[in-house]
C-alpha positions as a printed NumPy array, in Angstrom:
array([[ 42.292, -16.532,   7.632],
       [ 40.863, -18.68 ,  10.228],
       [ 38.12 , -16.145,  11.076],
       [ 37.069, -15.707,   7.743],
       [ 37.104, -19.287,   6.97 ],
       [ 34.76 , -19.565,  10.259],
       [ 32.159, -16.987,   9.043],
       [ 31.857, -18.254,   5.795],
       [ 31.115, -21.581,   7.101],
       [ 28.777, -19.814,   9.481],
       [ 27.007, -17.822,   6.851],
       [ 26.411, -21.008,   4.488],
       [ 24.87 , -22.686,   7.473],
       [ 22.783, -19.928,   8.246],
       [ 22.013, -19.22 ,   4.613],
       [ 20.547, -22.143,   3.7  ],
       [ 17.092, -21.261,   1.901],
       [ 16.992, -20.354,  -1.799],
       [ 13.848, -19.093,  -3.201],
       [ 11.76 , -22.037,  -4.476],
       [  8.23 , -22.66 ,  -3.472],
       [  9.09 , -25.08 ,  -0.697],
       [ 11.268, -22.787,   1.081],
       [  8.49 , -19.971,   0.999],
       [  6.065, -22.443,   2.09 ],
       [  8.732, -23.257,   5.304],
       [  9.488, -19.478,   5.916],
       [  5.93 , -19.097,   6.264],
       [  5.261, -22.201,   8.276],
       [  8.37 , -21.557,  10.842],
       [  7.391, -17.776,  10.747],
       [  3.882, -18.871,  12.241],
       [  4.7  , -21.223,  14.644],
       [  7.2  , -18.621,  16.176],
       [  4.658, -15.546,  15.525],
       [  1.612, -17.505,  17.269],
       [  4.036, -18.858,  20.488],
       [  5.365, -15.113,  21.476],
       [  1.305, -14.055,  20.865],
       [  0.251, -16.895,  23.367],
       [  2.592, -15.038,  26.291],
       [  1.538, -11.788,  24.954],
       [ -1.411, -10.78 ,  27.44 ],
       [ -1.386, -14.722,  28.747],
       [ -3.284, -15.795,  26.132],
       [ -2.162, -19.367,  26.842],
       [ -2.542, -19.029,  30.867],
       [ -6.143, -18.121,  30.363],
       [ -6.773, -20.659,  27.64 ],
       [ -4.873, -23.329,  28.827],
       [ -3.534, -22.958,  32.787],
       [ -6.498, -21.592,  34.253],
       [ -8.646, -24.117,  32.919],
       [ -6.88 , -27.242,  33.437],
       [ -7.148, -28.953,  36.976],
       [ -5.334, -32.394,  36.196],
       [ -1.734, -32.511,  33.663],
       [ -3.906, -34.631,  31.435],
       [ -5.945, -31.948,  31.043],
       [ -3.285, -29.388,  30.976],
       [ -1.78 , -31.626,  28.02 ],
       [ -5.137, -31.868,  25.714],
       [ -5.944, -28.115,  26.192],
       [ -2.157, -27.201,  25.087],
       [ -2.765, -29.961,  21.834],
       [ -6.106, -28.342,  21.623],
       [ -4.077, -24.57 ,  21.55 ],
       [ -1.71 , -26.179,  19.455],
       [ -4.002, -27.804,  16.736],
       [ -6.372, -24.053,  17.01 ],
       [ -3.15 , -22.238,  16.032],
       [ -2.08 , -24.543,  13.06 ],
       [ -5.755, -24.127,  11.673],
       [ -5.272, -20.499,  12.379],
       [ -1.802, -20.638,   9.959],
       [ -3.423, -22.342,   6.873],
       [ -5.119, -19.207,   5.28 ],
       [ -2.397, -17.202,   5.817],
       [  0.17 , -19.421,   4.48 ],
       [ -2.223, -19.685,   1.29 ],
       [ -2.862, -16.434,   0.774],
       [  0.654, -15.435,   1.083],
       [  2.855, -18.307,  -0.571],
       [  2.506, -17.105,  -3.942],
       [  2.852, -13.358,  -3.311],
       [  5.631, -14.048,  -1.214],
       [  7.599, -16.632,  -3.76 ],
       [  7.066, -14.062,  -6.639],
       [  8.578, -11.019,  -4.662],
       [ 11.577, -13.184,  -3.15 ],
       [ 11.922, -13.722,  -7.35 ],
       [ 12.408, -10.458,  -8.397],
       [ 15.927,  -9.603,  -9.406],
       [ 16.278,  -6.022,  -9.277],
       [ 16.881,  -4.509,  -5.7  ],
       [ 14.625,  -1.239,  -5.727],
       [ 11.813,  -3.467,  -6.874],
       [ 12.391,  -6.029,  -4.657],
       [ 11.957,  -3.062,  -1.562],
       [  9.166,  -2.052,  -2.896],
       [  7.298,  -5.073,  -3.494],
       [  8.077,  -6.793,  -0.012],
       [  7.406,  -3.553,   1.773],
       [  3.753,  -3.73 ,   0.208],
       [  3.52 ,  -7.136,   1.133],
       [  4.227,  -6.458,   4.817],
       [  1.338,  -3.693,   4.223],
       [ -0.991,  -6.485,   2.58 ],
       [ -0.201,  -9.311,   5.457],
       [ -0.451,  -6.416,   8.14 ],
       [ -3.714,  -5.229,   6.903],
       [ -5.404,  -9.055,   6.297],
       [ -3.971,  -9.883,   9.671],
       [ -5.139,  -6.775,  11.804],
       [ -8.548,  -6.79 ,  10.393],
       [ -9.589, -10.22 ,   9.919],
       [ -7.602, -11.908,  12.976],
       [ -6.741,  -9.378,  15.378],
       [ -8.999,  -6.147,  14.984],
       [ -9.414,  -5.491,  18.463],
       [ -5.209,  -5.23 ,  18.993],
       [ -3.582,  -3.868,  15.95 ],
       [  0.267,  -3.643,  17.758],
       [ -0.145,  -7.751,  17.016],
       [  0.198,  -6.791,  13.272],
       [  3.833,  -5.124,  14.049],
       [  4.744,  -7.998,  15.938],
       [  3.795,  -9.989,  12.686],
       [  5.708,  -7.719,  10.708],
       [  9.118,  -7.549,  13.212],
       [  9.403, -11.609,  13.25 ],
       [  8.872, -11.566,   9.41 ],
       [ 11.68 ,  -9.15 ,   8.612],
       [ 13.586, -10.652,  11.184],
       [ 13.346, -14.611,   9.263],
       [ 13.395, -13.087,   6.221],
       [ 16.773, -11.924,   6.86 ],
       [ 18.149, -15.307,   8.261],
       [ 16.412, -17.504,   5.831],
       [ 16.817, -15.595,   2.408],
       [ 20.126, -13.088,   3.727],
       [ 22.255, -14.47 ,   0.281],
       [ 19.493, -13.953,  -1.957],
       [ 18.655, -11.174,  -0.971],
       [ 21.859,  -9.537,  -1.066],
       [ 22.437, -10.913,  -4.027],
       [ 19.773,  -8.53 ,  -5.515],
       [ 21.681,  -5.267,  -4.418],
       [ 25.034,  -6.284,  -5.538],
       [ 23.911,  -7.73 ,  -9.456],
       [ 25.081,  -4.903, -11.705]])
């Protein structure tokens, strides 16, 4: 009793996003952050922007802002052109559906991301994809599972 008691205390905690706009806009936002920071130690991206360049700490602090604030700009048109499209899949009731839409939106983001951001390294787009099924799953788990078990 205790250990079930424990995990479903756990699984609310973890559980915590239900599908409204805001929480799609936050997926997307965390998502981001977390995609762009494993990219910038992915081929030392942020050594060769940031370390090798910096000879003082204050300059090793503006250059990381600097990284920082090129990344966030970086985020915006993908959080805008995938908010909606993302909101209206989470949305869909039906379970088949549901796999079918949000495996073509992986396609879509993979596609936008590879070719407009990335075209030169197009294992960046699996990353992309990995990290988004992955926080998917934490942030919408109950939702989701809801839509396989609704008769």
């Amino acid at each position: 009793m205790i250990t079930l008691t424990t995990h479903q205390d756990f699984t609310k905690e973890i559980n915590m996003f239900k599908i409204t706009l805001t929480n799609s806009f936050l997926y997307l936002i965390i998502k981001y952050i977390i995609f762009f920071s494993v990219l910038a130690f992915i081929g030392d991206r942020f050594k060769n922007i940031v370390l090798n360049n910096a000879e003082t700490s204050t300059e090793m602090f503006k250059l990381t802002l600097n990284y920082i604030l090129y990344v966030l700009i970086y985020m915006i048109p993908l959080i805008l052109v995938f908010i909606f499209p993302l909101y209206f899949t989470l949305k869909i009731k039906k379970g088949i559906f549901f796999l079918l839409s949000i495996v073509l939106l992986f396609i879509a983001e993979y596609c936008f991301y590879t070719y407009l951001y990335a075209s030169s390294n197009k294992i960046l787009g699996i990353y992309n994809i990995i990290i988004s099924v992955i926080l998917l799953g934490i942030f919408f788990y109950k939702s989701i599972r809801l839509k396989f078990t609704r008769v």
